[in-house]
Amino acid sequence: MSNLTKIRIAVTDDHALFRRGLVSLLSLNDDFEVVLEASNGQELIDNISETLPNIVLMDLNMPVLDGIRATERIKKQFPKVKIIVISMHDEDKFVTHLMSLGANGYLLKDAHPDEVENAIYTVFKEDYYYGPFLVKVMHNRMINKPEKKTENQLSIQIGISDRELEVLEHICQGTTTQNIAEMLCLSARTVEGHRNRIMEKTGTKNVAGLVAWAVRNGIC
């Protein structure tokens, strides 16, 4: 990437040692430019319009304004800003709630530096990062879901068929195309066709965005 396309990043965390360590790590990559450091969500919001980051790396537990409320406000006030949550919380409820608010990715604080970089690149280029941790969370969410499901009105309105919903639920669990095909007695090409039609109907660009849409709308 050239200097004209540097990824502008804001780092928000109340623990100065972790925040400074993350900033130092990011500064080693010539594609990244840290344009804002904030110790809480309110400080981030107060300065975001002046710095205009592409991506915010967001902690959850912070004083004054926590990461959950900050994510909600930023998505309303600055919808083009993308948010990657970096948190110590690995409970499914935190992850799915942040996704429902519009978070573009979710990493644990013990994630490898390479995964952090990969998440930033992926979110910058494709809007969403759907890594191994999120695959695990979505799988847990789906297998623990009540057996009887109520029809989702939005899916009906945009014309998603029962078969497409079935495919979508498997996608949310991180199931591969080939495995979906085997479980539903379909060809891999047919599964890909269903997936592409669902993406067209939902206006999503990739699988990660499709999963995030499904979570936001209570389908997965």
CSV table of C-alpha atoms in Angstrom, one decimal:
chain,number,residue,atom,x,y,z
A,1,MET,CA,0.0,0.0,0.0
A,2,SER,CA,1.2,3.5,-0.7
A,3,ASN,CA,1.3,6.4,1.7
A,4,LEU,CA,-1.9,7.7,0.1
A,5,THR,CA,-3.7,4.6,1.2
A,6,LYS,CA,-2.5,4.2,4.8
A,7,ILE,CA,-5.0,2.7,7.1
A,8,ARG,CA,-5.9,5.2,9.7
A,9,ILE,CA,-6.4,3.6,13.1
A,10,ALA,CA,-7.7,4.8,16.5
A,11,VAL,CA,-6.8,2.7,19.5
A,12,THR,CA,-9.2,2.9,22.5
A,13,ASP,CA,-8.3,1.2,25.8
A,14,ASP,CA,-8.1,2.4,29.4
A,15,HIS,CA,-5.1,0.3,30.2
A,16,ALA,CA,-2.2,2.5,29.1
A,17,LEU,CA,0.3,-0.3,29.0
A,18,PHE,CA,-1.8,-2.4,26.6
A,19,ARG,CA,-2.8,0.6,24.6
A,20,ARG,CA,0.8,1.8,24.1
A,21,GLY,CA,1.9,-1.7,23.4
A,22,LEU,CA,-0.7,-2.0,20.6
A,23,VAL,CA,0.3,1.4,19.2
A,24,SER,CA,3.9,0.3,19.1
A,25,LEU,CA,3.0,-2.9,17.4
A,26,LEU,CA,1.0,-1.1,14.7
A,27,SER,CA,3.7,1.5,14.2
A,28,LEU,CA,6.0,-1.3,12.8
A,29,ASN,CA,3.7,-1.7,9.8
A,30,ASP,CA,4.2,1.0,7.2
A,31,ASP,CA,0.6,0.5,6.0
A,32,PHE,CA,-0.8,1.7,9.3
A,33,GLU,CA,-1.1,5.1,10.8
A,34,VAL,CA,-2.3,5.5,14.4
A,35,VAL,CA,-4.2,8.8,14.3
A,36,LEU,CA,-5.9,8.7,17.7
A,37,GLU,CA,-5.3,7.2,21.2
A,38,ALA,CA,-8.2,7.3,23.7
A,39,SER,CA,-8.6,6.0,27.2
A,40,ASN,CA,-12.4,5.6,27.0
A,41,GLY,CA,-15.3,5.8,24.6
A,42,GLN,CA,-16.1,9.4,25.3
A,43,GLU,CA,-12.6,10.6,24.6
A,44,LEU,CA,-12.7,8.6,21.3
A,45,ILE,CA,-16.0,10.2,20.3
A,46,ASP,CA,-14.9,13.7,21.3
A,47,ASN,CA,-11.9,13.5,18.9
A,48,ILE,CA,-13.0,11.1,16.1
A,49,SER,CA,-14.3,13.8,13.8
A,50,GLU,CA,-11.0,15.6,13.8
A,51,THR,CA,-8.9,12.5,13.1
A,52,LEU,CA,-11.3,10.5,10.9
A,53,PRO,CA,-9.9,7.0,11.4
A,54,ASN,CA,-10.8,4.2,9.0
A,55,ILE,CA,-10.8,1.6,11.9
A,56,VAL,CA,-11.2,1.8,15.6
A,57,LEU,CA,-9.7,-0.9,17.8
A,58,MET,CA,-12.1,-0.9,20.7
A,59,ASP,CA,-11.8,-2.2,24.3
A,60,LEU,CA,-15.1,-3.0,26.1
A,61,ASN,CA,-14.5,-2.3,29.8
A,62,MET,CA,-13.6,1.4,30.1
A,63,PRO,CA,-14.7,4.2,32.5
A,64,VAL,CA,-16.9,7.1,31.5
A,65,LEU,CA,-18.2,5.4,28.3
A,66,ASP,CA,-17.7,1.7,27.7
A,67,GLY,CA,-17.0,0.0,24.4
A,68,ILE,CA,-20.5,-1.3,23.9
A,69,ARG,CA,-22.1,2.1,24.2
A,70,ALA,CA,-19.3,3.8,22.3
A,71,THR,CA,-19.7,1.3,19.4
A,72,GLU,CA,-23.4,2.0,19.3
A,73,ARG,CA,-22.9,5.8,19.2
A,74,ILE,CA,-20.1,5.6,16.6
A,75,LYS,CA,-22.2,3.4,14.3
A,76,LYS,CA,-25.0,6.0,14.4
A,77,GLN,CA,-22.9,9.1,14.2
A,78,PHE,CA,-20.0,7.9,12.0
A,79,PRO,CA,-21.3,4.9,10.1
A,80,LYS,CA,-18.3,4.7,7.8
A,81,VAL,CA,-15.9,4.1,10.7
A,82,LYS,CA,-15.3,0.4,11.1
A,83,ILE,CA,-14.8,-1.1,14.6
A,84,ILE,CA,-12.8,-4.1,15.6
A,85,VAL,CA,-13.4,-5.0,19.3
A,86,ILE,CA,-10.3,-6.3,21.2
A,87,SER,CA,-11.5,-7.7,24.5
A,88,MET,CA,-10.7,-10.2,27.2
A,89,HIS,CA,-14.4,-11.3,27.2
A,90,ASP,CA,-14.9,-14.6,25.3
A,91,GLU,CA,-18.6,-15.1,26.3
A,92,ASP,CA,-20.8,-15.6,23.3
A,93,LYS,CA,-23.3,-13.0,24.5
A,94,PHE,CA,-20.7,-10.2,24.3
A,95,VAL,CA,-19.7,-11.2,20.8
A,96,THR,CA,-23.1,-11.5,19.3
A,97,HIS,CA,-24.3,-8.3,20.9
A,98,LEU,CA,-21.4,-6.3,19.5
A,99,MET,CA,-22.1,-7.8,16.1
A,100,SER,CA,-25.7,-6.8,16.3
A,101,LEU,CA,-24.6,-3.3,17.0
A,102,GLY,CA,-22.5,-3.3,13.9
A,103,ALA,CA,-19.0,-4.2,15.0
A,104,ASN,CA,-16.9,-5.3,12.1
A,105,GLY,CA,-14.7,-7.8,13.9
A,106,TYR,CA,-14.0,-9.3,17.4
A,107,LEU,CA,-10.6,-10.4,18.7
A,108,LEU,CA,-9.5,-11.6,22.1
A,109,LYS,CA,-6.7,-9.7,23.8
A,110,ASP,CA,-4.4,-12.8,23.6
A,111,ALA,CA,-4.8,-12.9,19.8
A,112,HIS,CA,-1.5,-13.3,17.9
A,113,PRO,CA,-0.1,-10.0,16.4
A,114,ASP,CA,-0.4,-11.5,12.9
A,115,GLU,CA,-4.2,-12.1,13.5
A,116,VAL,CA,-4.6,-8.4,14.6
A,117,GLU,CA,-2.9,-7.2,11.4
A,118,ASN,CA,-4.9,-9.6,9.3
A,119,ALA,CA,-8.1,-8.5,10.9
A,120,ILE,CA,-7.3,-4.8,10.2
A,121,TYR,CA,-6.5,-5.5,6.5
A,122,THR,CA,-9.6,-7.7,6.1
A,123,VAL,CA,-12.0,-5.2,7.7
A,124,PHE,CA,-10.4,-2.3,5.7
A,125,LYS,CA,-10.9,-4.1,2.4
A,126,GLU,CA,-13.9,-6.3,2.9
A,127,ASP,CA,-15.8,-4.6,5.9
A,128,TYR,CA,-15.8,-7.7,8.2
A,129,TYR,CA,-13.4,-10.1,9.8
A,130,TYR,CA,-14.8,-13.5,10.5
A,131,GLY,CA,-11.9,-15.3,12.2
A,132,PRO,CA,-11.7,-18.7,14.1
A,133,PHE,CA,-13.0,-17.2,17.3
A,134,LEU,CA,-16.2,-15.9,15.7
A,135,VAL,CA,-16.7,-19.2,13.9
A,136,LYS,CA,-16.6,-20.9,17.3
A,137,VAL,CA,-19.0,-18.4,18.8
A,138,MET,CA,-21.5,-18.7,16.0
A,139,HIS,CA,-21.3,-22.5,16.1
A,140,ASN,CA,-22.1,-22.5,19.8
A,141,ARG,CA,-24.9,-20.0,19.3
A,142,MET,CA,-26.6,-22.2,16.6
A,143,ILE,CA,-26.3,-25.6,18.4
A,144,ASN,CA,-27.6,-24.0,21.6
A,145,LYS,CA,-30.6,-22.4,19.9
A,146,PRO,CA,-34.0,-23.8,20.7
A,147,GLU,CA,-35.1,-26.5,18.2
A,148,LYS,CA,-38.3,-24.7,17.2
A,149,LYS,CA,-37.6,-21.5,15.3
A,150,THR,CA,-40.0,-18.7,14.6
A,151,GLU,CA,-40.1,-17.3,11.1
A,152,ASN,CA,-38.1,-14.1,10.7
A,153,GLN,CA,-40.3,-11.4,9.2
A,154,LEU,CA,-37.4,-9.7,7.5
A,155,SER,CA,-36.3,-12.9,5.7
A,156,ILE,CA,-39.8,-13.3,4.5
A,157,GLN,CA,-40.0,-9.7,3.2
A,158,ILE,CA,-36.8,-10.0,1.2
A,159,GLY,CA,-37.7,-13.4,-0.2
A,160,ILE,CA,-35.3,-15.8,1.5
A,161,SER,CA,-36.6,-19.3,1.0
A,162,ASP,CA,-36.6,-22.0,3.6
A,163,ARG,CA,-33.7,-23.8,1.9
A,164,GLU,CA,-31.7,-20.6,1.8
A,165,LEU,CA,-32.4,-20.0,5.5
A,166,GLU,CA,-31.1,-23.6,6.1
A,167,VAL,CA,-27.9,-22.8,4.2
A,168,LEU,CA,-27.5,-19.5,6.0
A,169,GLU,CA,-27.7,-21.2,9.4
A,170,HIS,CA,-25.0,-23.6,8.4
A,171,ILE,CA,-22.9,-20.7,7.1
A,172,CYS,CA,-23.3,-19.0,10.5
A,173,GLN,CA,-21.8,-22.1,12.1
A,174,GLY,CA,-18.7,-21.8,9.9
A,175,THR,CA,-19.6,-25.0,8.0
A,176,THR,CA,-17.7,-25.3,4.7
A,177,THR,CA,-19.5,-25.4,1.4
A,178,GLN,CA,-18.6,-29.0,0.8
A,179,ASN,CA,-19.9,-30.1,4.2
A,180,ILE,CA,-23.1,-28.1,3.8
A,181,ALA,CA,-23.6,-29.9,0.5
A,182,GLU,CA,-23.1,-33.3,2.1
A,183,MET,CA,-25.5,-32.5,5.0
A,184,LEU,CA,-28.3,-31.2,2.7
A,185,CYS,CA,-27.7,-33.7,-0.1
A,186,LEU,CA,-26.9,-31.0,-2.6
A,187,SER,CA,-24.0,-30.3,-4.9
A,188,ALA,CA,-21.4,-27.8,-3.8
A,189,ARG,CA,-22.3,-25.7,-6.8
A,190,THR,CA,-26.0,-25.6,-5.7
A,191,VAL,CA,-24.9,-24.5,-2.2
A,192,GLU,CA,-22.7,-21.7,-3.7
A,193,GLY,CA,-25.8,-20.6,-5.8
A,194,HIS,CA,-27.9,-20.4,-2.6
A,195,ARG,CA,-25.2,-18.4,-0.8
A,196,ASN,CA,-24.8,-16.0,-3.7
A,197,ARG,CA,-28.6,-15.4,-3.9
A,198,ILE,CA,-28.8,-14.8,-0.2
A,199,MET,CA,-25.9,-12.3,-0.4
A,200,GLU,CA,-27.7,-10.5,-3.3
A,201,LYS,CA,-31.0,-10.4,-1.4
A,202,THR,CA,-29.3,-9.1,1.8
A,203,GLY,CA,-27.0,-6.6,0.0
A,204,THR,CA,-23.9,-8.2,1.6
A,205,LYS,CA,-20.5,-8.5,-0.1
A,206,ASN,CA,-19.0,-11.6,1.5
A,207,VAL,CA,-19.6,-14.4,4.0
A,208,ALA,CA,-18.5,-12.4,7.0
A,209,GLY,CA,-20.9,-9.6,6.1
A,210,LEU,CA,-23.7,-12.1,5.6
A,211,VAL,CA,-23.1,-13.6,9.0
A,212,ALA,CA,-23.1,-10.2,10.6
A,213,TRP,CA,-26.4,-9.4,8.8
A,214,ALA,CA,-27.9,-12.6,10.1
A,215,VAL,CA,-26.9,-11.8,13.6
A,216,ARG,CA,-28.2,-8.2,13.5
A,217,ASN,CA,-31.6,-9.5,12.2
A,218,GLY,CA,-32.0,-12.3,14.6
A,219,ILE,CA,-31.7,-15.2,12.1
A,220,CYS,CA,-28.5,-16.7,13.5
